[in-house]
Amino acid sequence: MILEEATPSTDQELNPWHAAEIRFDEAAERLGLDDGLRKILRSPATEITVHIPVQLDDGRLEVFTGYRVQHSIARGPAKGGIRFAPDVTLDEVRALASWMTWKCAVVNIPFGGAKGGVVCDPSVLSQGELERITRRYTAELIDFIGPERDVPAPDMNTNEQTMAWIMDTYSMHKRSTVTAVVTGKPFQLGGSRGRREATGRGCMIVALQALRKFGLEPNETRVVIQGFGNVGGMAAKLMARAGFKIVCVIEVDGAVYNPHGLDIPALMAHRAETGSILDFKEAENLPREEALYLDCDILLPAAKENVITSHNADRIRAKILCEGANGPTTAAADRILEERKIFVVPDILANAGGVTVSYFEWVQDREGFFWNEQLVNGRLEEIMVNSFRDVVAYAEKHGVNNRTAAYMLALDRVAFAIKLRGIYA
Ligand code: GLU
């Protein structure tokens, strides 16, 4: 085995591309993947960097850097979100693109993987400025995206409105309305029922499956959720509705805790009113770090990368770690969690509900025929439950942890597609 020894929580440990490579190498090694395929799959197929000039509201011109990385198109069009954040890096986008390839393969939907990012701080930009950034970024990528090529979707700090702008810009260039160029659109523009809740719903479905392994019922399950945005907020709402006790929610400015379970709709209303989850009635404020180490049954990180590292993995007291975010755990932390026998539902499985319903949206757009919410949710549940069972059965059969099993399953599927297609020369 040629596993690189991860150094403790250095810049390298916190580089998502490094984490992606370590997990890839481990799965490839265990699968005995041949060298050529390993070379193909290890690096992204296409990386695009654009520098986009945008006029700000005060008249000044600013140039923003944007990326789109297409990791693989072996199993279908590249697929993955676009994030807007001040700290986006090419390595981060690379890692996220590769995770999309593996995610789509784990749930067996016919897509490859991609990711995009624009280095900008949405908190200081107006709607008009965000729209101009989005449209110019789309225009620069016009020859690289498309329903059969690469299909973007929302990610951090992008939403249905962003997707509507991308769809419109692309359509203006193509001279016809092309709804299937992006997913996560507003319902009125070809979006799918259930897409907004899909990632959170997928987390709940796999969490329910994981509970069975421990013989626990939802109403005796204490859940700590880190992040209260699209993924964490929806997961909290749906899980509370299903009877789980959401004992703690952690956000950037602190956490709120109630051992009997928080009233999630009321917490959402409180945040909408005050701008923060803190000082919520019938709950205690807690510092973020302390909250992450609470004794609980399920910990659901649903925000950013690198929340669980070699520095704090030994303090996590959850039985189940259900990764709603992409890359919340570093590769060095994996080993500690494994030693401590924490049951991990890895990101490429746990948060795959979003891209699964994106697939449904793309299918509906191309057919021009739309499904009701019940059908969407039923099909999502079937895919998530089957994928969970596949991964856990694979892990048990091969004596590896769930993350390695998910990567092995995914790599095997993508490698098989490449072998069948052959190499065009
Ligand atoms: N950004 C989401 C993810 O990381 C969704 C991607 C998609 O729907 O294409 O899975």
Short mmCIF file of C-alpha atoms and ligand atoms in Angstrom, two decimals:
data_model
loop_
_atom_site.label_atom_id
_atom_site.label_comp_id
_atom_site.label_asym_id
_atom_site.label_seq_id
_atom_site.Cartn_x
_atom_site.Cartn_y
_atom_site.Cartn_z
CA MET A 1 0.00 0.00 0.00
CA ILE A 2 1.40 3.39 -0.96
CA LEU A 3 -0.72 5.58 1.21
CA GLU A 4 0.69 8.99 1.86
CA GLU A 5 0.96 9.69 5.56
CA ALA A 6 -1.20 12.71 6.29
CA THR A 7 0.57 15.30 8.36
CA PRO A 8 -1.37 16.66 11.33
CA SER A 9 -3.72 19.49 10.39
CA THR A 10 -1.29 21.44 8.26
CA ASP A 11 -2.22 23.39 5.16
CA GLN A 12 -1.83 20.13 3.33
CA GLU A 13 -4.33 18.32 5.51
CA LEU A 14 -6.78 21.16 4.96
CA ASN A 15 -6.36 21.18 1.18
CA PRO A 16 -9.47 19.37 -0.16
CA TRP A 17 -7.63 18.18 -3.27
CA HIS A 18 -5.13 16.44 -0.99
CA ALA A 19 -8.00 14.69 0.82
CA ALA A 20 -9.51 13.68 -2.53
CA GLU A 21 -6.19 12.22 -3.73
CA ILE A 22 -5.60 10.23 -0.54
CA ARG A 23 -9.05 8.66 -0.69
CA PHE A 24 -8.72 8.00 -4.42
CA ASP A 25 -5.34 6.31 -3.95
CA GLU A 26 -6.59 4.13 -1.15
CA ALA A 27 -9.64 2.94 -3.14
CA ALA A 28 -7.61 2.47 -6.35
CA GLU A 29 -5.00 0.46 -4.46
CA ARG A 30 -7.56 -1.80 -2.84
CA LEU A 31 -9.35 -2.32 -6.16
CA GLY A 32 -6.03 -3.12 -7.85
CA LEU A 33 -6.91 -0.56 -10.53
CA ASP A 34 -4.40 -0.61 -13.35
CA ASP A 35 -1.92 2.22 -13.68
CA GLY A 36 -3.34 3.75 -16.85
CA LEU A 37 -6.87 3.98 -15.50
CA ARG A 38 -5.48 5.38 -12.30
CA LYS A 39 -3.76 8.15 -14.24
CA ILE A 40 -6.95 8.96 -16.15
CA LEU A 41 -9.19 9.07 -13.10
CA ARG A 42 -6.83 10.79 -10.70
CA SER A 43 -6.80 14.15 -12.48
CA PRO A 44 -9.63 16.26 -13.86
CA ALA A 45 -10.29 16.01 -17.61
CA THR A 46 -10.72 19.77 -18.17
CA GLU A 47 -9.96 22.84 -16.06
CA ILE A 48 -11.13 26.27 -17.13
CA THR A 49 -10.10 29.55 -15.48
CA VAL A 50 -11.78 32.77 -16.52
CA HIS A 51 -11.16 36.37 -15.48
CA ILE A 52 -14.41 38.21 -15.75
CA PRO A 53 -14.70 41.99 -15.87
CA VAL A 54 -17.81 43.31 -14.16
CA GLN A 55 -19.00 46.85 -13.60
CA LEU A 56 -19.91 47.46 -9.96
CA ASP A 57 -22.87 49.62 -8.90
CA ASP A 58 -20.60 52.58 -8.13
CA GLY A 59 -19.22 52.55 -11.66
CA ARG A 60 -15.87 50.91 -10.84
CA LEU A 61 -14.67 47.95 -12.94
CA GLU A 62 -13.64 44.83 -11.07
CA VAL A 63 -12.19 41.60 -12.43
CA PHE A 64 -13.33 38.37 -10.77
CA THR A 65 -11.72 34.95 -11.18
CA GLY A 66 -13.96 32.00 -11.96
CA TYR A 67 -13.28 28.29 -12.39
CA ARG A 68 -15.09 25.34 -13.91
CA VAL A 69 -13.47 21.95 -13.51
CA GLN A 70 -14.87 18.94 -15.36
CA HIS A 71 -13.41 15.92 -13.68
CA SER A 72 -14.97 13.18 -15.78
CA ILE A 73 -17.55 12.68 -18.53
CA ALA A 74 -17.04 8.91 -18.76
CA ARG A 75 -20.57 8.05 -17.57
CA GLY A 76 -22.46 11.04 -18.99
CA PRO A 77 -22.45 14.85 -19.02
CA ALA A 78 -20.40 16.55 -16.33
CA LYS A 79 -22.60 17.58 -13.39
CA GLY A 80 -22.09 19.77 -10.36
CA GLY A 81 -22.76 23.04 -8.62
CA ILE A 82 -21.25 26.50 -8.75
CA ARG A 83 -20.19 28.25 -5.55
CA PHE A 84 -19.54 31.91 -4.88
CA ALA A 85 -17.14 32.55 -2.00
CA PRO A 86 -14.12 34.75 -1.25
CA ASP A 87 -11.88 31.78 -0.44
CA VAL A 88 -12.63 29.56 -3.47
CA THR A 89 -9.45 27.99 -4.86
CA LEU A 90 -8.75 25.86 -7.92
CA ASP A 91 -7.71 22.95 -5.68
CA GLU A 92 -11.01 23.16 -3.82
CA VAL A 93 -12.99 23.19 -7.09
CA ARG A 94 -10.91 20.26 -8.37
CA ALA A 95 -11.69 18.22 -5.29
CA LEU A 96 -15.38 19.10 -5.41
CA ALA A 97 -15.50 18.16 -9.12
CA SER A 98 -13.96 14.75 -8.46
CA TRP A 99 -16.36 14.19 -5.56
CA MET A 100 -19.24 14.84 -7.99
CA THR A 101 -17.92 12.09 -10.29
CA TRP A 102 -17.82 9.62 -7.40
CA LYS A 103 -21.14 10.82 -5.98
CA CYS A 104 -22.99 10.32 -9.28
CA ALA A 105 -21.42 6.89 -9.62
CA VAL A 106 -22.34 5.85 -6.05
CA VAL A 107 -26.01 6.59 -6.68
CA ASN A 108 -25.64 5.25 -10.22
CA ILE A 109 -27.03 8.19 -12.17
CA PRO A 110 -25.69 8.77 -15.71
CA PHE A 111 -23.48 11.78 -15.09
CA GLY A 112 -19.82 12.59 -14.72
CA GLY A 113 -18.57 15.22 -12.29
CA ALA A 114 -17.83 18.94 -12.39
CA LYS A 115 -17.75 21.96 -10.12
CA GLY A 116 -17.51 25.69 -10.57
CA GLY A 117 -16.53 28.56 -8.36
CA VAL A 118 -16.23 32.33 -8.53
CA VAL A 119 -13.93 34.12 -6.11
CA CYS A 120 -16.19 36.85 -4.73
CA ASP A 121 -17.86 37.86 -1.49
CA PRO A 122 -21.62 37.72 -2.06
CA SER A 123 -22.28 39.42 1.29
CA VAL A 124 -20.97 42.74 -0.08
CA LEU A 125 -22.43 42.45 -3.58
CA SER A 126 -25.82 43.74 -4.71
CA GLN A 127 -28.30 41.58 -6.65
CA GLY A 128 -27.40 43.52 -9.79
CA GLU A 129 -23.68 42.88 -9.29
CA LEU A 130 -24.31 39.17 -8.63
CA GLU A 131 -26.42 38.97 -11.76
CA ARG A 132 -23.70 40.58 -13.90
CA ILE A 133 -21.03 38.27 -12.45
CA THR A 134 -23.23 35.23 -13.10
CA ARG A 135 -24.09 36.24 -16.66
CA ARG A 136 -20.52 37.08 -17.66
CA TYR A 137 -19.19 33.87 -16.06
CA THR A 138 -21.83 31.92 -18.02
CA ALA A 139 -20.94 33.71 -21.24
CA GLU A 140 -17.27 32.78 -20.78
CA LEU A 141 -18.23 29.12 -20.31
CA ILE A 142 -20.77 29.06 -23.13
CA ASP A 143 -18.86 26.49 -25.22
CA PHE A 144 -18.19 24.22 -22.29
CA ILE A 145 -21.63 23.83 -20.73
CA GLY A 146 -24.90 22.47 -22.12
CA PRO A 147 -27.49 19.76 -21.42
CA GLU A 148 -25.29 17.10 -22.98
CA ARG A 149 -21.99 18.55 -21.93
CA ASP A 150 -21.89 19.98 -18.45
CA VAL A 151 -24.92 20.88 -16.33
CA PRO A 152 -24.33 23.32 -13.43
CA ALA A 153 -26.48 23.57 -10.30
CA PRO A 154 -26.56 25.60 -7.07
CA ASP A 155 -23.94 25.22 -4.36
CA MET A 156 -22.72 27.55 -1.59
CA ASN A 157 -24.11 31.09 -1.99
CA THR A 158 -25.87 30.35 -5.27
CA ASN A 159 -29.56 29.55 -5.58
CA GLU A 160 -32.57 29.21 -7.87
CA GLN A 161 -32.24 32.84 -9.02
CA THR A 162 -28.59 32.25 -10.00
CA MET A 163 -29.69 29.23 -12.05
CA ALA A 164 -32.43 31.28 -13.76
CA TRP A 165 -29.78 33.84 -14.84
CA ILE A 166 -27.50 31.09 -16.16
CA MET A 167 -30.39 29.47 -18.04
CA ASP A 168 -31.39 32.80 -19.54
CA THR A 169 -27.84 33.79 -20.57
CA TYR A 170 -27.20 30.41 -22.16
CA SER A 171 -30.58 30.51 -23.92
CA MET A 172 -29.96 34.01 -25.30
CA HIS A 173 -26.71 32.79 -26.88
CA LYS A 174 -28.40 29.68 -28.28
CA ARG A 175 -31.42 31.63 -29.52
CA SER A 176 -33.88 29.25 -27.85
CA THR A 177 -34.89 28.40 -24.29
CA VAL A 178 -32.71 25.56 -23.03
CA THR A 179 -34.00 24.69 -19.58
CA ALA A 180 -31.88 21.51 -19.21
CA VAL A 181 -28.60 23.48 -19.16
CA VAL A 182 -28.86 23.87 -15.37
CA THR A 183 -30.73 22.20 -12.52
CA GLY A 184 -31.98 23.68 -9.28
CA LYS A 185 -34.01 26.24 -11.24
CA PRO A 186 -37.23 27.83 -10.02
CA PHE A 187 -40.17 25.49 -10.58
CA GLN A 188 -41.77 27.99 -12.99
CA LEU A 189 -38.74 27.75 -15.30
CA GLY A 190 -38.48 23.97 -15.52
CA GLY A 191 -37.27 23.21 -12.00
CA SER A 192 -38.33 20.02 -10.26
CA ARG A 193 -40.68 19.52 -7.36
CA GLY A 194 -38.67 18.51 -4.33
CA ARG A 195 -35.27 19.77 -5.61
CA ARG A 196 -34.94 22.44 -2.91
CA GLU A 197 -35.38 19.90 -0.10
CA ALA A 198 -33.57 17.06 -1.89
CA THR A 199 -30.14 17.18 -0.22
CA GLY A 200 -31.63 17.48 3.26
CA ARG A 201 -34.19 14.78 2.49
CA GLY A 202 -31.44 12.46 1.24
CA CYS A 203 -29.53 13.03 4.51
CA MET A 204 -32.63 12.09 6.48
CA ILE A 205 -33.19 8.93 4.43
CA VAL A 206 -29.65 7.65 4.98
CA ALA A 207 -29.74 8.69 8.65
CA LEU A 208 -32.86 6.54 9.09
CA GLN A 209 -31.04 3.62 7.49
CA ALA A 210 -27.99 4.13 9.72
CA LEU A 211 -30.20 4.22 12.83
CA ARG A 212 -31.40 0.71 12.13
CA LYS A 213 -27.83 -0.51 12.52
CA PHE A 214 -27.96 0.74 16.10
CA GLY A 215 -31.52 -0.42 16.78
CA LEU A 216 -32.56 3.18 17.47
CA GLU A 217 -35.89 4.84 16.69
CA PRO A 218 -35.94 8.48 15.50
CA ASN A 219 -37.68 9.70 18.66
CA GLU A 220 -34.84 8.41 20.85
CA THR A 221 -32.20 9.92 18.58
CA ARG A 222 -30.31 13.11 19.47
CA VAL A 223 -29.06 15.01 16.43
CA VAL A 224 -26.53 17.84 16.26
CA ILE A 225 -26.58 19.80 12.99
CA GLN A 226 -23.74 22.10 11.97
CA GLY A 227 -24.94 24.60 9.35
CA PHE A 228 -28.48 25.86 8.97
CA GLY A 229 -28.53 26.79 5.28
CA ASN A 230 -30.11 24.89 2.41
CA VAL A 231 -28.74 21.50 3.45
CA GLY A 232 -28.68 21.77 7.26
CA GLY A 233 -31.89 23.77 7.51
CA MET A 234 -33.87 21.37 5.33
CA ALA A 235 -32.38 18.31 7.04
CA ALA A 236 -33.31 19.81 10.43
CA LYS A 237 -36.86 20.56 9.33
CA LEU A 238 -37.50 17.16 7.75
CA MET A 239 -35.79 15.19 10.52
CA ALA A 240 -37.70 17.05 13.23
CA ARG A 241 -40.90 16.31 11.34
CA ALA A 242 -39.91 12.62 11.22
CA GLY A 243 -39.57 12.64 15.02
CA PHE A 244 -35.78 13.05 15.49
CA LYS A 245 -34.72 15.23 18.41
CA ILE A 246 -32.61 18.04 16.96
CA VAL A 247 -30.84 18.95 20.20
CA CYS A 248 -28.36 21.44 18.77
CA VAL A 249 -27.90 23.65 15.73
CA ILE A 250 -24.49 25.23 15.11
CA GLU A 251 -23.98 28.30 12.94
CA VAL A 252 -21.03 30.66 12.29
CA ASP A 253 -21.81 32.87 15.29
CA GLY A 254 -22.53 30.13 17.83
CA ALA A 255 -24.89 27.29 18.70
CA VAL A 256 -28.27 26.77 20.36
CA TYR A 257 -28.93 23.72 22.51
CA ASN A 258 -31.98 22.08 24.03
CA PRO A 259 -31.61 18.46 25.23
CA HIS A 260 -35.34 17.85 24.66
CA GLY A 261 -35.19 18.94 21.03
CA LEU A 262 -35.44 22.33 19.33
CA ASP A 263 -38.60 23.59 17.66
CA ILE A 264 -37.07 23.92 14.17
CA PRO A 265 -39.79 25.97 12.39
CA ALA A 266 -39.75 28.38 15.36
CA LEU A 267 -35.92 28.56 15.21
CA MET A 268 -36.14 29.40 11.49
CA ALA A 269 -38.66 32.15 12.22
CA HIS A 270 -36.40 33.46 15.01
CA ARG A 271 -33.42 33.60 12.64
CA ALA A 272 -35.49 35.33 9.96
CA GLU A 273 -36.53 37.93 12.53
CA THR A 274 -33.24 38.55 14.34
CA GLY A 275 -30.63 37.52 11.77
CA SER A 276 -29.14 34.90 14.10
CA ILE A 277 -30.09 31.57 15.67
CA LEU A 278 -28.67 32.75 19.04
CA ASP A 279 -30.84 33.79 22.03
CA PHE A 280 -33.63 31.48 20.96
CA LYS A 281 -36.32 30.91 23.60
CA GLU A 282 -36.14 27.58 25.45
CA ALA A 283 -32.59 27.01 24.29
CA GLU A 284 -29.15 27.62 25.70
CA ASN A 285 -26.47 29.44 23.69
CA LEU A 286 -23.27 27.42 23.35
CA PRO A 287 -19.87 28.20 21.80
CA ARG A 288 -19.45 26.48 18.42
CA GLU A 289 -16.56 24.22 19.41
CA GLU A 290 -18.26 22.91 22.51
CA ALA A 291 -21.41 22.14 20.51
CA LEU A 292 -19.52 20.04 17.99
CA TYR A 293 -18.34 17.74 20.78
CA LEU A 294 -21.73 17.17 22.41
CA ASP A 295 -22.71 13.64 23.31
CA CYS A 296 -25.24 12.72 20.60
CA ASP A 297 -26.38 9.94 18.28
CA ILE A 298 -26.01 11.72 14.96
CA LEU A 299 -23.67 14.55 14.03
CA LEU A 300 -24.62 16.11 10.70
CA PRO A 301 -22.05 18.62 9.41
CA ALA A 302 -23.83 20.56 6.66
CA ALA A 303 -21.66 23.58 5.95
CA LYS A 304 -18.08 23.64 4.68
CA GLU A 305 -15.01 21.47 4.32
CA ASN A 306 -12.54 20.64 7.12
CA VAL A 307 -14.79 20.69 10.18
CA ILE A 308 -13.47 17.40 11.53
CA THR A 309 -9.68 17.24 11.41
CA SER A 310 -6.81 15.35 13.06
CA HIS A 311 -7.00 17.99 15.83
CA ASN A 312 -10.56 17.35 16.94
CA ALA A 313 -11.69 13.95 15.58
CA ASP A 314 -10.94 12.33 18.95
CA ARG A 315 -13.42 14.66 20.63
CA ILE A 316 -16.43 13.81 18.45
CA ARG A 317 -18.92 11.87 20.60
CA ALA A 318 -21.54 10.96 17.98
CA LYS A 319 -22.35 7.34 17.13
CA ILE A 320 -23.12 8.26 13.53
CA LEU A 321 -21.47 10.93 11.38
CA CYS A 322 -23.76 11.80 8.47
CA GLU A 323 -21.90 14.13 6.08
CA GLY A 324 -24.36 16.62 4.58
CA ALA A 325 -21.52 18.92 3.45
CA ASN A 326 -18.89 18.05 0.87
CA GLY A 327 -15.58 17.16 2.48
CA PRO A 328 -16.34 18.04 6.13
CA THR A 329 -13.82 15.42 7.31
CA THR A 330 -10.11 15.48 6.44
CA ALA A 331 -8.31 12.31 5.36
CA ALA A 332 -6.24 12.29 8.56
CA ALA A 333 -9.43 12.45 10.63
CA ASP A 334 -10.85 9.42 8.80
CA ARG A 335 -8.41 7.15 10.55
CA ILE A 336 -9.25 8.48 13.98
CA LEU A 337 -12.98 8.08 13.38
CA GLU A 338 -12.41 4.54 12.16
CA GLU A 339 -10.38 3.62 15.24
CA ARG A 340 -13.14 5.06 17.40
CA LYS A 341 -15.73 3.00 15.49
CA ILE A 342 -17.88 5.96 14.54
CA PHE A 343 -20.30 4.92 11.79
CA VAL A 344 -19.63 7.33 8.92
CA VAL A 345 -22.13 7.93 6.13
CA PRO A 346 -19.66 9.59 3.72
CA ASP A 347 -20.49 12.80 1.83
CA ILE A 348 -20.53 11.18 -1.61
CA LEU A 349 -23.44 9.06 -0.36
CA ALA A 350 -25.07 11.17 2.36
CA ASN A 351 -25.50 14.37 0.34
CA ALA A 352 -26.22 12.72 -3.03
CA GLY A 353 -29.95 13.46 -2.75
CA GLY A 354 -29.40 16.90 -4.31
CA VAL A 355 -27.77 15.68 -7.48
CA THR A 356 -30.20 12.77 -7.69
CA VAL A 357 -33.16 15.14 -7.91
CA SER A 358 -31.06 17.29 -10.28
CA TYR A 359 -30.97 14.22 -12.49
CA PHE A 360 -34.77 13.98 -12.24
CA GLU A 361 -35.01 17.67 -13.16
CA TRP A 362 -32.78 17.19 -16.22
CA VAL A 363 -34.88 14.20 -17.32
CA GLN A 364 -38.14 16.16 -16.87
CA ASP A 365 -36.77 19.16 -18.81
CA ARG A 366 -35.67 16.98 -21.68
CA GLU A 367 -39.00 15.20 -21.77
CA GLY A 368 -41.03 18.35 -21.21
CA PHE A 369 -43.16 16.35 -18.81
CA PHE A 370 -43.18 17.07 -15.09
CA TRP A 371 -43.62 14.75 -12.12
CA ASN A 372 -45.50 15.41 -8.91
CA GLU A 373 -43.68 15.69 -5.60
CA GLN A 374 -44.72 12.25 -4.43
CA LEU A 375 -43.14 10.63 -7.47
CA VAL A 376 -39.92 12.66 -7.05
CA ASN A 377 -39.64 11.82 -3.34
CA GLY A 378 -40.48 8.15 -3.87
CA ARG A 379 -37.81 7.75 -6.55
CA LEU A 380 -35.29 9.66 -4.44
CA GLU A 381 -35.95 7.39 -1.48
CA GLU A 382 -35.51 4.27 -3.57
CA ILE A 383 -32.15 5.44 -4.91
CA MET A 384 -30.84 6.61 -1.52
CA VAL A 385 -31.90 3.44 0.32
CA ASN A 386 -30.44 1.16 -2.35
CA SER A 387 -27.19 3.13 -2.49
CA PHE A 388 -26.85 3.05 1.30
CA ARG A 389 -27.34 -0.72 1.27
CA ASP A 390 -24.85 -1.15 -1.60
CA VAL A 391 -22.16 0.83 0.21
CA VAL A 392 -22.65 -0.83 3.60
CA ALA A 393 -22.77 -4.32 2.05
CA TYR A 394 -19.61 -3.56 0.08
CA ALA A 395 -17.87 -2.33 3.23
CA GLU A 396 -18.82 -5.48 5.12
CA LYS A 397 -17.84 -7.78 2.28
CA HIS A 398 -14.43 -6.19 1.74
CA GLY A 399 -13.67 -5.33 5.37
CA VAL A 400 -13.24 -1.60 4.70
CA ASN A 401 -14.89 1.49 6.18
CA ASN A 402 -17.96 3.05 4.53
CA ARG A 403 -16.01 5.87 2.90
CA THR A 404 -13.49 3.55 1.27
CA ALA A 405 -16.36 1.28 0.20
CA ALA A 406 -18.21 4.19 -1.44
CA TYR A 407 -15.05 5.27 -3.28
CA MET A 408 -14.30 1.70 -4.38
CA LEU A 409 -17.83 1.20 -5.68
CA ALA A 410 -17.69 4.51 -7.54
CA LEU A 411 -14.19 4.05 -8.99
CA ASP A 412 -15.09 0.60 -10.18
CA ARG A 413 -18.18 1.90 -12.01
CA VAL A 414 -16.33 4.78 -13.67
CA ALA A 415 -13.33 2.60 -14.58
CA PHE A 416 -15.68 0.04 -16.10
CA ALA A 417 -17.27 2.74 -18.29
CA ILE A 418 -13.85 3.90 -19.49
CA LYS A 419 -12.77 0.34 -20.28
CA LEU A 420 -15.95 -0.28 -22.29
CA ARG A 421 -15.61 2.96 -24.22
CA GLY A 422 -11.90 2.46 -24.87
CA ILE A 423 -9.43 5.24 -25.50
CA TYR A 424 -9.97 7.33 -28.59
CA ALA A 425 -6.74 8.07 -30.36
N1 GLU B 1 -23.98 21.30 -5.29
C1 GLU B 1 -24.66 20.06 -5.02
C2 GLU B 1 -23.68 18.98 -4.64
O1 GLU B 1 -22.59 19.26 -4.20
C3 GLU B 1 -25.61 19.66 -6.14
C4 GLU B 1 -25.00 19.40 -7.46
C5 GLU B 1 -26.01 19.14 -8.57
O2 GLU B 1 -27.18 19.05 -8.30
O3 GLU B 1 -25.54 19.06 -9.71
O4 GLU B 1 -23.97 17.82 -4.68
#
